[in-house]
mmCIF file of C-alpha atoms in Angstrom:
data_model
loop_
_atom_site.group_PDB
_atom_site.id
_atom_site.type_symbol
_atom_site.label_atom_id
_atom_site.label_comp_id
_atom_site.label_asym_id
_atom_site.label_seq_id
_atom_site.Cartn_x
_atom_site.Cartn_y
_atom_site.Cartn_z
ATOM 1 C CA MET E 663 0.596 -8.133 54.979
ATOM 2 C CA SER E 664 -0.802 -11.457 56.263
ATOM 3 C CA ILE E 665 -3.679 -11.176 53.782
ATOM 4 C CA VAL E 666 -1.178 -10.578 50.957
ATOM 5 C CA ARG E 667 0.797 -13.654 52.019
ATOM 6 C CA ILE E 668 -2.393 -15.755 52.122
ATOM 7 C CA ALA E 669 -3.315 -14.478 48.657
ATOM 8 C CA MET E 670 0.168 -15.300 47.320
ATOM 9 C CA ARG E 671 -0.009 -18.827 48.778
ATOM 10 C CA ALA E 672 -3.445 -19.357 47.234
ATOM 11 C CA LEU E 673 -2.143 -18.280 43.826
ATOM 12 C CA ALA E 674 0.998 -20.390 44.190
ATOM 13 C CA ARG E 675 -1.103 -23.543 44.714
ATOM 14 C CA ASN E 676 -2.235 -23.295 41.059
ATOM 15 C CA LYS E 677 0.828 -21.912 39.280
ATOM 16 C CA MET E 678 -0.210 -22.997 35.801
ATOM 17 C CA ARG E 679 -3.689 -21.532 36.144
ATOM 18 C CA SER E 680 -2.340 -18.303 37.645
ATOM 19 C CA GLY E 681 0.181 -18.003 34.810
ATOM 20 C CA LEU E 682 -2.443 -18.539 32.112
ATOM 21 C CA THR E 683 -4.737 -16.038 33.858
ATOM 22 C CA MET E 684 -1.994 -13.419 33.785
ATOM 23 C CA LEU E 685 -1.308 -14.066 30.101
ATOM 24 C CA GLY E 686 -4.131 -11.800 28.992
ATOM 25 C CA ILE E 687 -2.835 -8.921 31.123
ATOM 26 C CA ILE E 688 0.759 -9.551 29.952
ATOM 27 C CA ILE E 689 -0.227 -9.409 26.279
ATOM 28 C CA GLY E 690 -2.535 -6.438 26.844
ATOM 29 C CA VAL E 691 0.019 -4.294 28.699
ATOM 30 C CA GLY E 692 2.795 -5.271 26.278
ATOM 31 C CA ALA E 693 0.632 -4.393 23.277
ATOM 32 C CA VAL E 694 -0.382 -1.016 24.767
ATOM 33 C CA ILE E 695 3.245 -0.020 25.433
ATOM 34 C CA ALA E 696 4.471 -1.189 22.018
ATOM 35 C CA MET E 697 1.593 0.418 20.084
ATOM 36 C CA VAL E 698 1.787 3.733 21.978
ATOM 37 C CA GLY E 699 5.574 3.695 21.479
ATOM 38 C CA LEU E 700 5.061 3.106 17.772
ATOM 39 C CA GLY E 701 2.617 6.004 17.504
ATOM 40 C CA GLN E 702 4.820 8.367 19.503
ATOM 41 C CA GLY E 703 7.853 7.324 17.463
ATOM 42 C CA ALA E 704 5.991 8.250 14.280
ATOM 43 C CA GLN E 705 4.964 11.556 15.868
ATOM 44 C CA LYS E 706 8.563 12.345 16.842
ATOM 45 C CA GLN E 707 9.772 11.491 13.329
ATOM 46 C CA VAL E 708 7.198 13.833 11.789
ATOM 47 C CA GLN E 709 8.155 16.623 14.208
ATOM 48 C CA ASP E 710 11.834 16.177 13.298
ATOM 49 C CA GLN E 711 11.023 16.278 9.592
ATOM 50 C CA ILE E 712 8.902 19.420 10.004
ATOM 51 C CA ALA E 713 11.682 21.059 12.046
ATOM 52 C CA ALA E 714 14.197 20.118 9.338
ATOM 53 C CA MET E 715 12.165 22.078 6.783
ATOM 54 C CA GLY E 716 12.870 25.327 8.636
ATOM 55 C CA SER E 717 11.375 27.375 11.432
ATOM 56 C CA ASN E 718 8.407 29.771 11.175
ATOM 57 C CA MET E 719 8.476 29.268 7.446
ATOM 58 C CA LEU E 720 6.009 30.387 4.789
ATOM 59 C CA PHE E 721 6.120 29.282 1.173
ATOM 60 C CA VAL E 722 4.951 31.809 -1.414
ATOM 61 C CA GLY E 723 4.485 30.109 -4.791
ATOM 62 C CA SER E 724 3.484 31.284 -8.212
ATOM 63 C CA GLY E 725 -0.132 30.254 -8.722
ATOM 64 C CA SER E 726 -2.174 28.512 -11.363
ATOM 65 C CA VAL E 727 -3.579 30.129 -14.479
ATOM 66 C CA ASN E 728 -6.614 29.422 -16.663
ATOM 67 C CA ARG E 729 -5.800 29.642 -20.374
ATOM 68 C CA GLY E 730 -8.904 29.109 -22.502
ATOM 69 C CA GLY E 731 -10.359 26.648 -20.008
ATOM 70 C CA LEU E 732 -7.037 24.839 -19.570
ATOM 71 C CA ARG E 733 -5.922 25.212 -15.966
ATOM 72 C CA VAL E 734 -2.171 25.076 -15.346
ATOM 73 C CA GLY E 735 -1.032 24.182 -11.832
ATOM 74 C CA PHE E 736 1.755 25.430 -9.552
ATOM 75 C CA GLY E 737 4.192 27.691 -11.436
ATOM 76 C CA GLY E 738 1.761 28.541 -14.218
ATOM 77 C CA THR E 739 1.819 32.311 -13.652
ATOM 78 C CA LYS E 740 4.798 34.555 -14.326
ATOM 79 C CA THR E 741 3.855 37.455 -12.093
ATOM 80 C CA LEU E 742 5.992 36.637 -9.063
ATOM 81 C CA VAL E 743 9.218 38.628 -9.379
ATOM 82 C CA ILE E 744 12.265 39.586 -7.325
ATOM 83 C CA GLU E 745 10.682 42.978 -6.520
ATOM 84 C CA ASP E 746 7.846 41.143 -4.723
ATOM 85 C CA MET E 747 10.375 39.513 -2.402
ATOM 86 C CA GLN E 748 12.048 42.862 -1.735
ATOM 87 C CA ALA E 749 8.645 44.417 -0.952
ATOM 88 C CA ILE E 750 7.792 41.579 1.454
ATOM 89 C CA VAL E 751 11.017 42.139 3.421
ATOM 90 C CA ARG E 752 10.569 45.915 3.352
ATOM 91 C CA GLU E 753 6.843 46.277 4.093
ATOM 92 C CA VAL E 754 5.760 43.270 6.180
ATOM 93 C CA PRO E 755 6.909 43.810 9.808
ATOM 94 C CA THR E 756 6.297 40.192 10.869
ATOM 95 C CA VAL E 757 8.781 38.882 8.277
ATOM 96 C CA ALA E 758 12.360 38.282 9.416
ATOM 97 C CA ALA E 759 13.881 37.239 6.090
ATOM 98 C CA ALA E 760 12.970 36.083 2.595
ATOM 99 C CA ALA E 761 14.755 34.352 -0.247
ATOM 100 C CA PRO E 762 13.728 34.159 -3.906
ATOM 101 C CA GLY E 763 13.869 30.943 -5.850
ATOM 102 C CA THR E 764 13.219 29.123 -9.048
ATOM 103 C CA PHE E 765 14.029 25.631 -10.204
ATOM 104 C CA SER E 766 14.627 23.303 -13.074
ATOM 105 C CA SER E 767 15.716 19.700 -13.572
ATOM 106 C CA SER E 768 18.668 18.436 -15.493
ATOM 107 C CA GLN E 769 21.139 15.632 -15.997
ATOM 108 C CA VAL E 770 24.292 16.460 -14.084
ATOM 109 C CA VAL E 771 27.585 14.948 -15.234
ATOM 110 C CA PHE E 772 30.842 14.351 -13.369
ATOM 111 C CA GLU E 773 33.513 12.463 -15.332
ATOM 112 C CA ASN E 774 31.876 9.130 -16.291
ATOM 113 C CA ASP E 775 28.975 9.403 -13.847
ATOM 114 C CA ASN E 776 25.704 11.266 -14.266
ATOM 115 C CA TRP E 777 22.602 11.873 -12.181
ATOM 116 C CA PHE E 778 19.218 13.461 -12.923
ATOM 117 C CA THR E 779 18.289 15.890 -10.199
ATOM 118 C CA ARG E 780 16.561 19.123 -9.351
ATOM 119 C CA ILE E 781 18.428 22.411 -9.822
ATOM 120 C CA ASN E 782 17.356 25.233 -7.498
ATOM 121 C CA GLY E 783 18.394 28.839 -8.007
ATOM 122 C CA THR E 784 18.335 31.050 -4.934
ATOM 123 C CA GLU E 785 20.320 33.481 -2.779
ATOM 124 C CA PRO E 786 22.518 32.800 0.307
ATOM 125 C CA GLN E 787 19.861 33.742 2.888
ATOM 126 C CA TYR E 788 17.802 30.752 1.732
ATOM 127 C CA PHE E 789 20.051 28.435 3.725
ATOM 128 C CA ASP E 790 19.584 30.481 6.914
ATOM 129 C CA ILE E 791 15.801 30.421 6.497
ATOM 130 C CA ARG E 792 15.794 26.652 5.936
ATOM 131 C CA ASN E 793 18.349 26.168 8.752
ATOM 132 C CA TRP E 794 20.407 24.191 6.290
ATOM 133 C CA PRO E 795 24.161 24.641 6.803
ATOM 134 C CA ALA E 796 26.969 23.260 4.685
ATOM 135 C CA ALA E 797 28.501 20.040 6.008
ATOM 136 C CA GLU E 798 31.582 20.563 3.823
ATOM 137 C CA GLY E 799 32.879 23.618 1.968
ATOM 138 C CA THR E 800 30.819 26.788 2.072
ATOM 139 C CA ILE E 801 27.634 28.487 0.846
ATOM 140 C CA PHE E 802 27.937 30.674 -2.276
ATOM 141 C CA THR E 803 27.953 34.424 -1.604
ATOM 142 C CA GLN E 804 25.852 37.413 -2.634
ATOM 143 C CA GLN E 805 28.759 38.388 -4.910
ATOM 144 C CA ASP E 806 28.368 35.038 -6.713
ATOM 145 C CA VAL E 807 24.691 35.932 -7.213
ATOM 146 C CA ALA E 808 25.578 39.399 -8.529
ATOM 147 C CA GLN E 809 28.142 37.932 -10.968
ATOM 148 C CA ALA E 810 25.956 34.945 -11.977
ATOM 149 C CA ALA E 811 28.891 32.728 -11.078
ATOM 150 C CA ASN E 812 29.018 29.076 -12.066
ATOM 151 C CA VAL E 813 29.214 27.657 -8.553
ATOM 152 C CA ALA E 814 27.106 24.906 -7.032
ATOM 153 C CA ILE E 815 26.189 23.429 -3.658
ATOM 154 C CA ILE E 816 25.110 19.814 -3.753
ATOM 155 C CA GLY E 817 22.916 17.683 -1.524
ATOM 156 C CA GLU E 818 24.036 14.443 0.092
ATOM 157 C CA THR E 819 22.161 12.209 -2.382
ATOM 158 C CA VAL E 820 23.838 13.940 -5.335
ATOM 159 C CA ARG E 821 27.219 13.612 -3.649
ATOM 160 C CA LYS E 822 26.784 9.867 -3.140
ATOM 161 C CA ASN E 823 25.616 9.219 -6.700
ATOM 162 C CA LEU E 824 28.111 11.428 -8.504
ATOM 163 C CA PHE E 825 31.242 11.391 -6.388
ATOM 164 C CA GLY E 826 31.161 8.295 -4.198
ATOM 165 C CA ALA E 827 34.359 8.354 -2.133
ATOM 166 C CA VAL E 828 35.826 11.326 -4.052
ATOM 167 C CA ASP E 829 35.950 14.700 -2.266
ATOM 168 C CA PRO E 830 33.504 16.856 -4.269
ATOM 169 C CA ILE E 831 34.785 20.249 -3.036
ATOM 170 C CA GLY E 832 36.560 22.023 -5.890
ATOM 171 C CA GLN E 833 35.441 19.478 -8.493
ATOM 172 C CA THR E 834 33.640 20.547 -11.662
ATOM 173 C CA VAL E 835 30.263 19.152 -12.733
ATOM 174 C CA ARG E 836 28.428 19.895 -15.970
ATOM 175 C CA ILE E 837 24.806 21.073 -15.958
ATOM 176 C CA LYS E 838 23.346 21.469 -19.462
ATOM 177 C CA ASN E 839 26.938 21.451 -20.759
ATOM 178 C CA LEU E 840 27.915 24.350 -18.515
ATOM 179 C CA PRO E 841 30.774 23.802 -16.022
ATOM 180 C CA PHE E 842 29.958 24.443 -12.342
ATOM 181 C CA LYS E 843 32.486 24.386 -9.526
ATOM 182 C CA VAL E 844 31.239 22.567 -6.400
ATOM 183 C CA VAL E 845 31.846 24.858 -3.406
ATOM 184 C CA GLY E 846 29.816 23.064 -0.731
ATOM 185 C CA VAL E 847 27.944 19.938 0.355
ATOM 186 C CA LEU E 848 24.813 20.453 2.431
ATOM 187 C CA LYS E 849 24.135 18.691 5.698
ATOM 188 C CA PRO E 850 21.775 15.727 5.070
ATOM 189 C CA LYS E 851 18.104 16.498 5.782
ATOM 190 C CA GLY E 852 16.320 13.303 4.796
ATOM 191 C CA GLN E 853 12.771 13.155 3.545
ATOM 192 C CA SER E 854 10.454 16.130 3.572
ATOM 193 C CA GLY E 855 7.810 16.004 6.317
ATOM 194 C CA GLY E 856 5.169 17.497 4.042
ATOM 195 C CA MET E 857 5.644 15.825 0.666
ATOM 196 C CA GLY E 858 7.931 12.921 1.560
ATOM 197 C CA ASP E 859 10.438 13.755 -1.197
ATOM 198 C CA ASP E 860 14.212 13.451 -0.808
ATOM 199 C CA GLN E 861 15.439 16.892 0.280
ATOM 200 C CA ASP E 862 19.061 15.891 -0.352
ATOM 201 C CA ASP E 863 18.519 15.096 -4.039
ATOM 202 C CA ILE E 864 19.154 18.670 -5.164
ATOM 203 C CA ILE E 865 21.772 21.121 -6.425
ATOM 204 C CA PHE E 866 21.710 24.821 -5.563
ATOM 205 C CA VAL E 867 23.176 27.506 -7.832
ATOM 206 C CA PRO E 868 22.895 31.309 -7.650
ATOM 207 C CA LEU E 869 19.449 32.548 -8.742
ATOM 208 C CA THR E 870 20.860 34.756 -11.481
ATOM 209 C CA THR E 871 22.961 31.904 -12.865
ATOM 210 C CA LEU E 872 19.935 29.645 -13.228
ATOM 211 C CA GLN E 873 17.768 32.395 -14.725
ATOM 212 C CA LYS E 874 20.327 33.773 -17.207
ATOM 213 C CA LYS E 875 22.267 30.652 -18.219
ATOM 214 C CA ILE E 876 19.878 27.713 -17.838
ATOM 215 C CA THR E 877 16.146 28.532 -17.858
ATOM 216 C CA GLY E 878 16.056 32.023 -19.389
ATOM 217 C CA GLU E 879 13.191 32.916 -17.037
ATOM 218 C CA THR E 880 12.933 36.308 -15.367
ATOM 219 C CA TRP E 881 10.184 35.459 -12.897
ATOM 220 C CA LEU E 882 10.278 33.487 -9.670
ATOM 221 C CA ARG E 883 8.695 30.118 -8.952
ATOM 222 C CA PHE E 884 8.687 30.679 -5.193
ATOM 223 C CA ILE E 885 9.737 32.915 -2.314
ATOM 224 C CA MET E 886 10.781 31.313 0.958
ATOM 225 C CA VAL E 887 9.818 33.507 3.926
ATOM 226 C CA SER E 888 10.745 33.282 7.605
ATOM 227 C CA ALA E 889 8.405 34.976 10.109
ATOM 228 C CA VAL E 890 9.703 36.484 13.345
ATOM 229 C CA SER E 891 7.887 33.749 15.331
ATOM 230 C CA ARG E 892 5.528 30.830 14.827
ATOM 231 C CA GLN E 893 2.598 32.853 16.152
ATOM 232 C CA ALA E 894 3.506 35.764 13.876
ATOM 233 C CA SER E 895 3.526 33.469 10.832
ATOM 234 C CA TYR E 896 -0.292 33.674 10.624
ATOM 235 C CA SER E 897 -0.207 37.497 10.580
ATOM 236 C CA ALA E 898 2.633 37.376 8.054
ATOM 237 C CA GLN E 899 0.588 35.060 5.838
ATOM 238 C CA GLN E 900 -2.312 37.530 5.753
ATOM 239 C CA GLN E 901 -0.096 40.585 5.278
ATOM 240 C CA ILE E 902 1.858 38.954 2.431
ATOM 241 C CA THR E 903 -1.390 37.986 0.706
ATOM 242 C CA GLU E 904 -2.720 41.550 0.944
ATOM 243 C CA LEU E 905 0.598 43.011 -0.229
ATOM 244 C CA LEU E 906 0.910 40.750 -3.273
ATOM 245 C CA ARG E 907 -2.742 41.254 -4.270
ATOM 246 C CA ASP E 908 -2.097 44.989 -4.179
ATOM 247 C CA ARG E 909 1.172 44.743 -6.129
ATOM 248 C CA HIS E 910 -0.362 42.417 -8.745
ATOM 249 C CA ARG E 911 -3.432 44.668 -9.033
ATOM 250 C CA ILE E 912 -5.864 41.849 -8.302
ATOM 251 C CA ARG E 913 -9.393 43.176 -7.887
ATOM 252 C CA PRO E 914 -11.776 42.060 -5.109
ATOM 253 C CA GLY E 915 -13.415 38.800 -6.127
ATOM 254 C CA GLN E 916 -10.603 37.803 -8.487
ATOM 255 C CA ASP E 917 -8.488 34.731 -7.767
ATOM 256 C CA ASP E 918 -4.921 35.152 -6.547
ATOM 257 C CA ASP E 919 -2.143 34.465 -9.058
ATOM 258 C CA PHE E 920 -0.013 33.159 -6.194
ATOM 259 C CA PHE E 921 -0.474 31.166 -3.008
ATOM 260 C CA VAL E 922 0.945 31.458 0.488
ATOM 261 C CA ARG E 923 1.350 28.230 2.443
ATOM 262 C CA ASN E 924 2.047 28.344 6.162
ATOM 263 C CA MET E 925 4.272 25.457 7.252
ATOM 264 C CA ALA E 926 2.893 25.809 10.821
ATOM 265 C CA ASP E 927 -0.462 24.567 9.473
ATOM 266 C CA MET E 928 1.262 21.563 7.963
ATOM 267 C CA ALA E 929 3.082 20.845 11.216
ATOM 268 C CA GLU E 930 -0.160 21.023 13.232
ATOM 269 C CA LEU E 931 -1.945 18.790 10.728
ATOM 270 C CA GLN E 932 0.818 16.200 10.830
ATOM 271 C CA GLU E 933 0.966 16.249 14.632
ATOM 272 C CA SER E 934 -2.822 15.942 14.861
ATOM 273 C CA THR E 935 -2.776 12.969 12.478
ATOM 274 C CA THR E 936 -0.105 11.105 14.425
ATOM 275 C CA ARG E 937 -1.900 11.821 17.728
ATOM 276 C CA VAL E 938 -5.058 10.216 16.333
ATOM 277 C CA LEU E 939 -2.972 7.281 15.092
ATOM 278 C CA THR E 940 -1.449 6.834 18.561
ATOM 279 C CA LEU E 941 -4.874 6.889 20.224
ATOM 280 C CA LEU E 942 -6.206 4.408 17.667
ATOM 281 C CA LEU E 943 -3.339 1.973 18.226
ATOM 282 C CA ALA E 944 -3.661 2.327 22.018
ATOM 283 C CA SER E 945 -7.416 1.718 21.823
ATOM 284 C CA ILE E 946 -6.951 -1.449 19.769
ATOM 285 C CA ALA E 947 -4.300 -2.708 22.194
ATOM 286 C CA SER E 948 -6.530 -1.859 25.184
ATOM 287 C CA VAL E 949 -9.094 -4.366 23.942
ATOM 288 C CA SER E 950 -6.677 -7.210 24.710
ATOM 289 C CA LEU E 951 -6.177 -5.710 28.196
ATOM 290 C CA LEU E 952 -9.952 -5.760 28.667
ATOM 291 C CA VAL E 953 -10.088 -9.396 27.570
ATOM 292 C CA GLY E 954 -7.347 -10.156 30.113
ATOM 293 C CA GLY E 955 -9.463 -8.563 32.840
ATOM 294 C CA ILE E 956 -12.461 -10.695 31.890
ATOM 295 C CA GLY E 957 -10.181 -13.745 32.099
ATOM 296 C CA ILE E 958 -9.211 -12.773 35.653
ATOM 297 C CA MET E 959 -12.845 -12.447 36.679
ATOM 298 C CA ASN E 960 -13.667 -15.830 35.138
ATOM 299 C CA ILE E 961 -10.822 -17.614 36.927
ATOM 300 C CA MET E 962 -11.616 -15.885 40.232
ATOM 301 C CA LEU E 963 -15.240 -17.060 40.010
ATOM 302 C CA VAL E 964 -13.994 -20.620 39.458
ATOM 303 C CA SER E 965 -11.657 -20.177 42.424
ATOM 304 C CA VAL E 966 -14.514 -19.036 44.687
ATOM 305 C CA THR E 967 -16.524 -22.125 43.732
ATOM 306 C CA GLU E 968 -13.583 -24.468 44.332
ATOM 307 C CA ARG E 969 -12.729 -22.856 47.691
ATOM 308 C CA THR E 970 -16.279 -22.555 49.078
ATOM 309 C CA ARG E 971 -15.556 -24.964 51.944
ATOM 310 C CA GLU E 972 -12.333 -23.099 52.773
ATOM 311 C CA ILE E 973 -14.289 -19.838 52.908
ATOM 312 C CA GLY E 974 -16.807 -21.443 55.266
ATOM 313 C CA ILE E 975 -14.018 -22.641 57.591
ATOM 314 C CA ARG E 976 -12.413 -19.192 57.652
ATOM 315 C CA MET E 977 -15.721 -17.573 58.532
ATOM 316 C CA ALA E 978 -16.365 -20.219 61.211
ATOM 317 C CA VAL E 979 -13.080 -19.367 62.964
ATOM 318 C CA GLY E 980 -13.764 -15.629 62.967
ATOM 319 C CA ALA E 981 -13.045 -14.163 59.536
ATOM 320 C CA THR E 982 -15.442 -11.384 58.618
ATOM 321 C CA GLU E 983 -17.053 -10.701 55.211
ATOM 322 C CA THR E 984 -14.593 -7.849 54.803
ATOM 323 C CA ASP E 985 -11.630 -10.180 55.368
ATOM 324 C CA VAL E 986 -12.859 -12.675 52.760
ATOM 325 C CA GLN E 987 -13.662 -9.950 50.248
ATOM 326 C CA ARG E 988 -10.268 -8.304 50.780
ATOM 327 C CA GLN E 989 -8.441 -11.630 50.302
ATOM 328 C CA PHE E 990 -10.019 -12.386 46.922
ATOM 329 C CA LEU E 991 -9.677 -8.779 45.802
ATOM 330 C CA ILE E 992 -5.968 -8.822 46.652
ATOM 331 C CA GLU E 993 -5.518 -12.068 44.722
ATOM 332 C CA ALA E 994 -7.039 -10.418 41.652
ATOM 333 C CA VAL E 995 -4.879 -7.289 42.058
ATOM 334 C CA VAL E 996 -1.711 -9.372 42.576
ATOM 335 C CA LEU E 997 -2.475 -11.296 39.377
ATOM 336 C CA SER E 998 -2.932 -8.006 37.501
ATOM 337 C CA LEU E 999 0.186 -6.329 38.931
ATOM 338 C CA ILE E 1000 2.492 -9.297 38.248
ATOM 339 C CA GLY E 1001 0.971 -9.586 34.760
ATOM 340 C CA GLY E 1002 1.428 -5.834 34.290
ATOM 341 C CA ALA E 1003 5.103 -5.936 35.318
ATOM 342 C CA VAL E 1004 5.842 -8.808 32.916
ATOM 343 C CA GLY E 1005 3.775 -7.020 30.255
ATOM 344 C CA ILE E 1006 5.912 -3.875 30.623
ATOM 345 C CA LEU E 1007 9.071 -5.921 29.990
ATOM 346 C CA LEU E 1008 7.355 -7.586 27.022
ATOM 347 C CA GLY E 1009 6.290 -4.185 25.634
ATOM 348 C CA VAL E 1010 9.821 -2.782 25.865
ATOM 349 C CA ALA E 1011 11.210 -5.936 24.214
ATOM 350 C CA MET E 1012 8.606 -5.707 21.422
ATOM 351 C CA SER E 1013 9.496 -2.027 20.846
ATOM 352 C CA VAL E 1014 13.198 -2.821 20.517
ATOM 353 C CA LEU E 1015 12.394 -5.753 18.220
ATOM 354 C CA ILE E 1016 10.192 -3.587 15.948
ATOM 355 C CA THR E 1017 12.954 -0.994 15.631
ATOM 356 C CA GLN E 1018 15.643 -3.572 14.854
ATOM 357 C CA VAL E 1019 13.651 -5.800 12.493
ATOM 358 C CA VAL E 1020 11.353 -3.390 10.659
ATOM 359 C CA GLY E 1021 13.309 -0.175 11.202
ATOM 360 C CA TRP E 1022 10.289 1.822 12.405
ATOM 361 C CA PRO E 1023 11.024 4.477 15.037
ATOM 362 C CA VAL E 1024 9.590 3.585 18.454
ATOM 363 C CA LEU E 1025 9.589 6.017 21.381
ATOM 364 C CA ILE E 1026 9.079 4.274 24.736
ATOM 365 C CA SER E 1027 7.317 6.788 26.942
ATOM 366 C CA PRO E 1028 7.597 6.589 30.786
ATOM 367 C CA VAL E 1029 4.089 8.040 30.916
ATOM 368 C CA ALA E 1030 2.754 5.159 28.798
ATOM 369 C CA ILE E 1031 4.468 2.654 31.109
ATOM 370 C CA ALA E 1032 3.000 4.337 34.212
ATOM 371 C CA VAL E 1033 -0.493 4.490 32.684
ATOM 372 C CA ALA E 1034 -0.283 0.817 31.653
ATOM 373 C CA ALA E 1035 0.757 -0.168 35.207
ATOM 374 C CA VAL E 1036 -2.060 1.845 36.802
ATOM 375 C CA PHE E 1037 -4.558 0.552 34.254
ATOM 376 C CA SER E 1038 -3.572 -3.070 34.903
ATOM 377 C CA ALA E 1039 -4.108 -2.550 38.671
ATOM 378 C CA ALA E 1040 -7.459 -0.918 37.931
ATOM 379 C CA VAL E 1041 -8.418 -3.904 35.771
ATOM 380 C CA GLY E 1042 -7.616 -6.224 38.702
ATOM 381 C CA ILE E 1043 -9.764 -4.206 41.107
ATOM 382 C CA PHE E 1044 -12.659 -3.812 38.671
ATOM 383 C CA PHE E 1045 -12.841 -7.417 37.496
ATOM 384 C CA GLY E 1046 -11.905 -8.878 40.877
ATOM 385 C CA PHE E 1047 -14.594 -7.039 42.818
ATOM 386 C CA TYR E 1048 -17.564 -9.193 41.770
ATOM 387 C CA PRO E 1049 -15.942 -12.591 42.590
ATOM 388 C CA ALA E 1050 -14.661 -11.157 45.905
ATOM 389 C CA ARG E 1051 -18.102 -9.829 46.739
ATOM 390 C CA LYS E 1052 -19.681 -13.173 45.867
ATOM 391 C CA ALA E 1053 -17.219 -14.992 48.155
ATOM 392 C CA ALA E 1054 -17.879 -12.582 51.034
ATOM 393 C CA ARG E 1055 -21.654 -13.080 50.824
ATOM 394 C CA LEU E 1056 -21.515 -16.866 51.125
ATOM 395 C CA ASP E 1057 -23.522 -18.335 54.013
ATOM 396 C CA PRO E 1058 -20.923 -19.927 56.384
ATOM 397 C CA ILE E 1059 -23.169 -22.934 57.153
ATOM 398 C CA GLU E 1060 -23.934 -23.614 53.505
ATOM 399 C CA ALA E 1061 -20.260 -23.114 52.688
ATOM 400 C CA LEU E 1062 -19.231 -25.711 55.294
ATOM 401 C CA ARG E 1063 -21.732 -28.195 53.829
ATOM 402 C CA TYR E 1064 -20.381 -27.668 50.300
ATOM 403 C CA GLU E 1065 -18.697 -30.778 48.862
#
């Protein structure tokens, strides 16, 4: 403890210089915590968006088609039908549920307001697969699907733009001049984690209603599938592909007229991307921490030169090389630890400021704070060792003669 007190007194004699020396560590630690928090906040946001899309989900879409050299993209084929969905549920053991779907876009009118949005036709189990409950009202029923009823469930964006402060439940909107009774408002989901589109800018109607009264199509644009588990989703993807190739009589070597997309792949890709982003930000911020360490070593070398005579006196009255080395090493570590503690406070303040000013999500991790504290101490030991060693190896006689 006496060595620590001596080190503190030595640092206190040059407060300005000690403060400026710590500045590099303060900025470095603060930057590491803020940048890692920013990366982890982005990662958490992506995970939330992926989770909002639904669990263990697979998306089966109608594929592209080549007509005389002209390739048509997603939705170009008309071979995906309701019987395919029924076969998937019946014959693929790793599938828990499936919902058919198709879509269109239209201007939707309510009194004097109108809004252009996407119209999805599906069945009630779709909302269980997507984990998307109604915030107000209810979901339409299988009986509504059987009767091709004119009922609609609207997303939060549609509600805001068409109804404002008016309660939409029980109101009638017009889609392609057809009246639809609003029976429910979906819980807001925000942007899609995969495509970044607004998931709340949508209206759902029964599949049969959309097919018979709006689009006139008999085929499906997509089938939403839920696997029994995330691990089973990969088996389900393969089994669904084999089943649909067999049902569509696609020969070996021929291209599929559909595609199966596993949302687990998308989630892993997004998480991997944000992890790399976090490491990149932390690496950039660590450079400033390294510069702070070099600053400590530089100042400690200056301190050894200035205090050469003091070192000689201490050795003359009995201090050993180990004592001198330990004193200068402790001074370097104390500088790093105090700088690290202030840097942690600065990093937390920067994280809060980023969230409030820019609106970016920042997740302050206790692990990042602990690693920054340990790293700052390690910087003090590493960059303080050489000046401490140089001080310990001074010749006492030459040190006493030093002017």
